[in-house]
XYZ file of C-alpha atoms in Angstrom:
301
model
C 176.646 134.677 59.585
C 179.328 132.321 61.361
C 178.296 128.591 61.062
C 180.542 126.469 62.626
C 181.214 122.790 62.106
C 179.694 121.725 65.223
C 175.985 123.294 64.199
C 176.018 120.931 60.889
C 174.470 118.032 61.245
C 175.488 115.566 59.065
C 172.149 112.965 58.304
C 172.817 109.638 59.187
C 173.735 107.042 56.095
C 171.990 105.319 54.655
C 170.666 101.600 54.678
C 173.199 99.264 53.255
C 170.462 97.789 50.478
C 169.685 94.462 51.030
C 170.178 92.295 48.392
C 167.749 89.376 49.343
C 164.213 91.551 49.286
C 165.705 93.030 45.410
C 166.240 89.526 44.218
C 162.619 88.753 45.530
C 160.439 91.923 45.118
C 161.922 93.970 42.414
C 159.399 96.157 41.814
C 158.730 97.072 45.329
C 154.942 95.303 45.370
C 153.167 93.726 48.156
C 153.659 90.421 48.485
C 151.472 87.948 50.395
C 153.018 86.895 54.422
C 154.567 82.709 54.099
C 152.936 80.789 56.529
C 156.137 78.861 56.983
C 158.363 81.797 57.671
C 156.013 83.877 59.772
C 156.044 80.687 62.118
C 159.804 80.613 61.814
C 160.435 84.111 62.440
C 158.040 83.727 64.975
C 160.031 80.635 66.877
C 163.186 82.575 66.495
C 161.950 85.445 68.291
C 159.998 82.869 71.316
C 163.603 80.773 71.299
C 165.637 84.548 71.918
C 163.561 86.094 74.409
C 165.029 86.584 77.795
C 161.576 85.889 79.326
C 160.705 83.003 77.281
C 161.333 80.095 79.848
C 158.917 82.032 82.042
C 156.149 81.056 78.746
C 157.791 77.255 77.507
C 157.202 76.155 80.891
C 153.908 75.715 82.317
C 153.036 75.299 86.111
C 153.135 71.510 86.712
C 149.592 69.834 87.509
C 150.169 70.582 91.734
C 151.055 73.682 91.331
C 147.973 74.276 89.633
C 146.091 72.155 91.992
C 147.518 74.179 94.601
C 146.956 77.799 93.668
C 144.918 79.802 95.361
C 141.390 79.905 94.715
C 140.874 76.901 93.328
C 139.132 75.359 96.935
C 137.969 71.296 97.605
C 136.745 69.201 99.656
C 138.512 67.754 101.663
C 140.650 71.184 101.812
C 144.539 70.308 100.579
C 145.288 73.139 103.319
C 143.263 76.226 104.912
C 145.069 79.581 104.696
C 142.723 81.157 107.867
C 141.697 80.307 111.183
C 137.651 80.093 111.263
C 134.897 79.341 113.684
C 131.710 78.595 113.061
C 128.295 79.650 114.470
C 124.788 79.199 114.422
C 122.044 82.252 114.993
C 120.409 81.673 117.888
C 116.533 80.978 117.644
C 113.989 83.563 115.141
C 110.759 84.497 115.773
C 109.331 82.098 113.352
C 111.722 79.044 115.097
C 110.128 79.630 118.308
C 106.611 79.090 117.453
C 107.560 76.347 115.999
C 107.041 77.210 112.300
C 109.669 76.361 109.412
C 110.370 79.254 107.400
C 113.470 78.949 104.497
C 111.764 81.591 102.083
C 114.828 83.797 101.047
C 112.123 86.547 100.074
C 111.433 87.232 103.706
C 114.987 86.969 104.890
C 115.189 89.881 105.779
C 112.489 90.558 107.392
C 111.743 91.345 111.508
C 109.792 88.298 111.863
C 113.658 86.451 110.405
C 115.285 88.044 113.171
C 116.390 87.150 117.075
C 113.897 85.542 119.277
C 113.646 86.875 122.788
C 115.105 83.403 123.457
C 117.208 83.724 120.192
C 119.079 86.772 121.412
C 120.664 85.028 124.553
C 121.830 82.385 122.092
C 123.092 85.170 120.660
C 124.925 86.889 123.204
C 125.933 83.724 124.474
C 127.893 82.797 121.688
C 129.511 86.114 121.316
C 131.119 85.426 124.728
C 132.238 81.576 123.782
C 133.949 83.298 121.015
C 135.887 85.760 123.624
C 136.706 83.334 125.876
C 138.253 80.827 122.605
C 139.742 84.504 121.677
C 138.216 84.076 117.905
C 139.434 87.893 118.393
C 142.310 88.732 119.879
C 144.009 89.352 116.907
C 140.957 90.888 114.917
C 138.974 88.987 112.546
C 136.397 89.215 110.621
C 132.665 87.979 110.667
C 130.377 86.514 107.615
C 127.394 86.598 108.366
C 124.214 85.627 106.414
C 122.130 88.891 104.825
C 118.966 86.702 106.921
C 117.926 89.114 109.851
C 118.700 86.680 112.383
C 122.021 85.342 111.746
C 122.700 89.686 110.698
C 121.695 90.598 113.952
C 124.269 88.234 115.672
C 127.018 88.958 113.893
C 126.521 92.338 115.540
C 126.191 91.180 118.485
C 129.586 89.268 118.153
C 131.255 92.405 117.240
C 129.626 94.485 119.782
C 130.977 91.927 122.696
C 134.389 91.269 121.161
C 135.159 95.045 120.222
C 135.307 94.196 116.361
C 134.286 97.730 113.966
C 130.973 96.866 111.964
C 133.027 98.093 109.305
C 134.781 94.248 110.078
C 131.299 92.615 109.438
C 130.828 91.410 106.047
C 127.576 90.055 105.026
C 127.279 87.308 102.894
C 124.013 87.207 100.245
C 123.158 83.593 98.470
C 125.648 81.953 100.152
C 124.855 81.668 103.337
C 120.975 81.348 103.143
C 119.006 79.193 104.929
C 118.894 75.571 103.042
C 115.660 75.926 100.837
C 113.178 73.215 102.267
C 110.557 73.220 99.614
C 107.185 72.164 99.742
C 107.659 72.620 103.660
C 107.428 75.838 103.918
C 105.112 77.431 106.641
C 104.895 73.863 107.752
C 105.708 72.159 111.737
C 109.856 72.015 112.677
C 109.425 68.304 113.747
C 108.158 68.055 109.834
C 112.119 68.312 108.647
C 112.530 65.363 109.393
C 111.004 64.407 106.860
C 114.201 65.760 104.924
C 116.977 64.214 107.338
C 115.843 60.613 106.547
C 116.343 61.885 102.535
C 119.629 62.793 103.584
C 120.566 60.094 104.432
C 119.038 58.212 101.249
C 121.577 59.987 99.276
C 122.365 63.967 99.127
C 121.284 64.490 95.850
C 117.410 64.313 96.963
C 115.752 67.905 97.044
C 112.725 68.024 99.069
C 109.503 68.628 97.017
C 109.227 71.646 94.978
C 106.527 74.147 95.926
C 105.071 78.289 93.092
C 105.630 79.852 96.341
C 109.891 81.544 95.373
C 110.826 79.107 98.232
C 113.806 76.821 96.802
C 114.036 73.034 97.235
C 117.581 72.337 97.839
C 119.372 69.159 98.219
C 122.497 68.560 100.205
C 124.512 68.442 97.163
C 123.424 72.055 96.415
C 124.304 73.649 99.791
C 127.368 71.674 99.063
C 128.140 73.655 95.549
C 126.866 76.917 98.001
C 129.228 76.215 100.858
C 132.552 75.534 98.291
C 132.319 78.986 96.879
C 132.052 80.326 99.885
C 135.082 78.923 101.133
C 136.628 79.897 97.362
C 135.910 83.290 97.993
C 137.091 83.007 101.386
C 140.297 81.927 100.915
C 141.512 84.166 97.867
C 140.477 87.107 99.624
C 141.903 86.474 103.458
C 145.557 84.716 104.574
C 145.784 84.232 107.476
C 143.070 85.998 109.244
C 140.418 85.134 111.351
C 136.581 84.294 109.904
C 133.198 83.764 111.890
C 131.133 82.497 109.504
C 127.514 83.241 111.034
C 124.922 80.620 109.432
C 120.797 80.879 110.421
C 120.564 77.683 110.321
C 122.387 74.197 110.658
C 122.325 73.009 107.833
C 124.978 75.393 106.008
C 127.541 74.224 108.617
C 126.898 70.861 108.093
C 127.922 70.030 105.614
C 130.239 72.824 105.379
C 132.051 70.774 108.626
C 131.179 67.349 106.964
C 132.751 68.023 103.000
C 136.007 69.749 105.710
C 136.654 66.559 107.682
C 136.131 63.852 105.088
C 132.936 62.482 105.660
C 130.062 61.282 104.178
C 127.048 64.397 103.512
C 124.887 61.556 104.068
C 125.679 62.010 107.633
C 125.973 65.897 107.372
C 123.635 65.629 110.461
C 125.210 63.783 112.802
C 127.251 67.282 113.195
C 124.039 69.134 114.120
C 124.505 72.619 115.749
C 121.988 74.108 118.102
C 121.068 77.850 117.922
C 124.000 79.160 118.792
C 126.516 77.442 118.884
C 129.876 77.827 118.496
C 133.011 75.001 116.677
C 135.951 75.519 115.896
C 137.662 74.993 112.421
C 140.580 72.567 113.916
C 142.925 71.773 111.086
C 144.124 68.496 112.501
C 140.684 67.262 111.412
C 141.611 67.432 107.979
C 142.405 64.549 106.145
C 145.299 64.229 103.887
C 144.721 64.773 100.476
C 144.654 61.719 98.513
C 144.418 62.814 94.383
C 141.599 61.931 92.785
C 141.400 58.526 91.007
C 141.387 60.014 87.215
C 144.871 61.965 88.311
C 146.288 58.868 88.690
C 144.559 56.255 86.537
C 145.150 56.102 82.960
C 142.888 54.448 80.648
C 144.762 53.552 77.487
C 141.779 52.267 75.212
C 138.220 54.071 76.030
C 135.661 52.893 76.420
C 137.593 49.208 77.615
C 139.300 50.763 80.949
C 139.065 48.069 83.203
């Protein structure tokens, strides 16, 4: 067997001894971690890392405010184009009865009446005339029967695939009117009279599962909905189909900066369509808490 110099592997030279380690730990015993040394080491490692500046410089307050998904009313901006549609008349509405219990929202009786179907067809053609789906669109209806039926009609008239219908299961439920459930539609005027006093006043409660929602309760829901839409889509067209008027009036009031107590002034008729015009959105102003600092709390006058 011939052994050449190239076949002989020379072992790597041993590491030079560390005199500091020998002097500090001559018996090679386990030493407890010195917190000051550890912090100093971490400080050195972060300051020498080439990417450290991405962690040292946090986002400014303005950058955080403009981050997508942090939706506020009035909005700083809208990244999508929105159309608001109230579904046509329901079977319950055709006989003049209030029905807002979410347990029954998918029942046949909550579907469109004959008049309601005609109203939905009209709203579909209104959207077509407005060019809502010329470059495709997403349709977001409440899962409530009449709203989803209206969405299907809108999709059919505008040539939109059913895969672009996205049912919303809770944020677009009809406003729960509590003890007014089952009463005549005319009784809802009492609810709106309370709304003008304060957005936090709730209708009287009931024990059949119908929620009793104030304007503020609905406002929270529609903000959550818009947060999803503004995060999920970008420069798209979204058609929001609500089973009632209140979801849409409270949403529109928030967008344009109208006092929520006056949301009823923006009432939607069954089958009505509105485009959310971004020019109606007021210029965003920083809240007082962002510009005013209290130097000696609680004395801040």
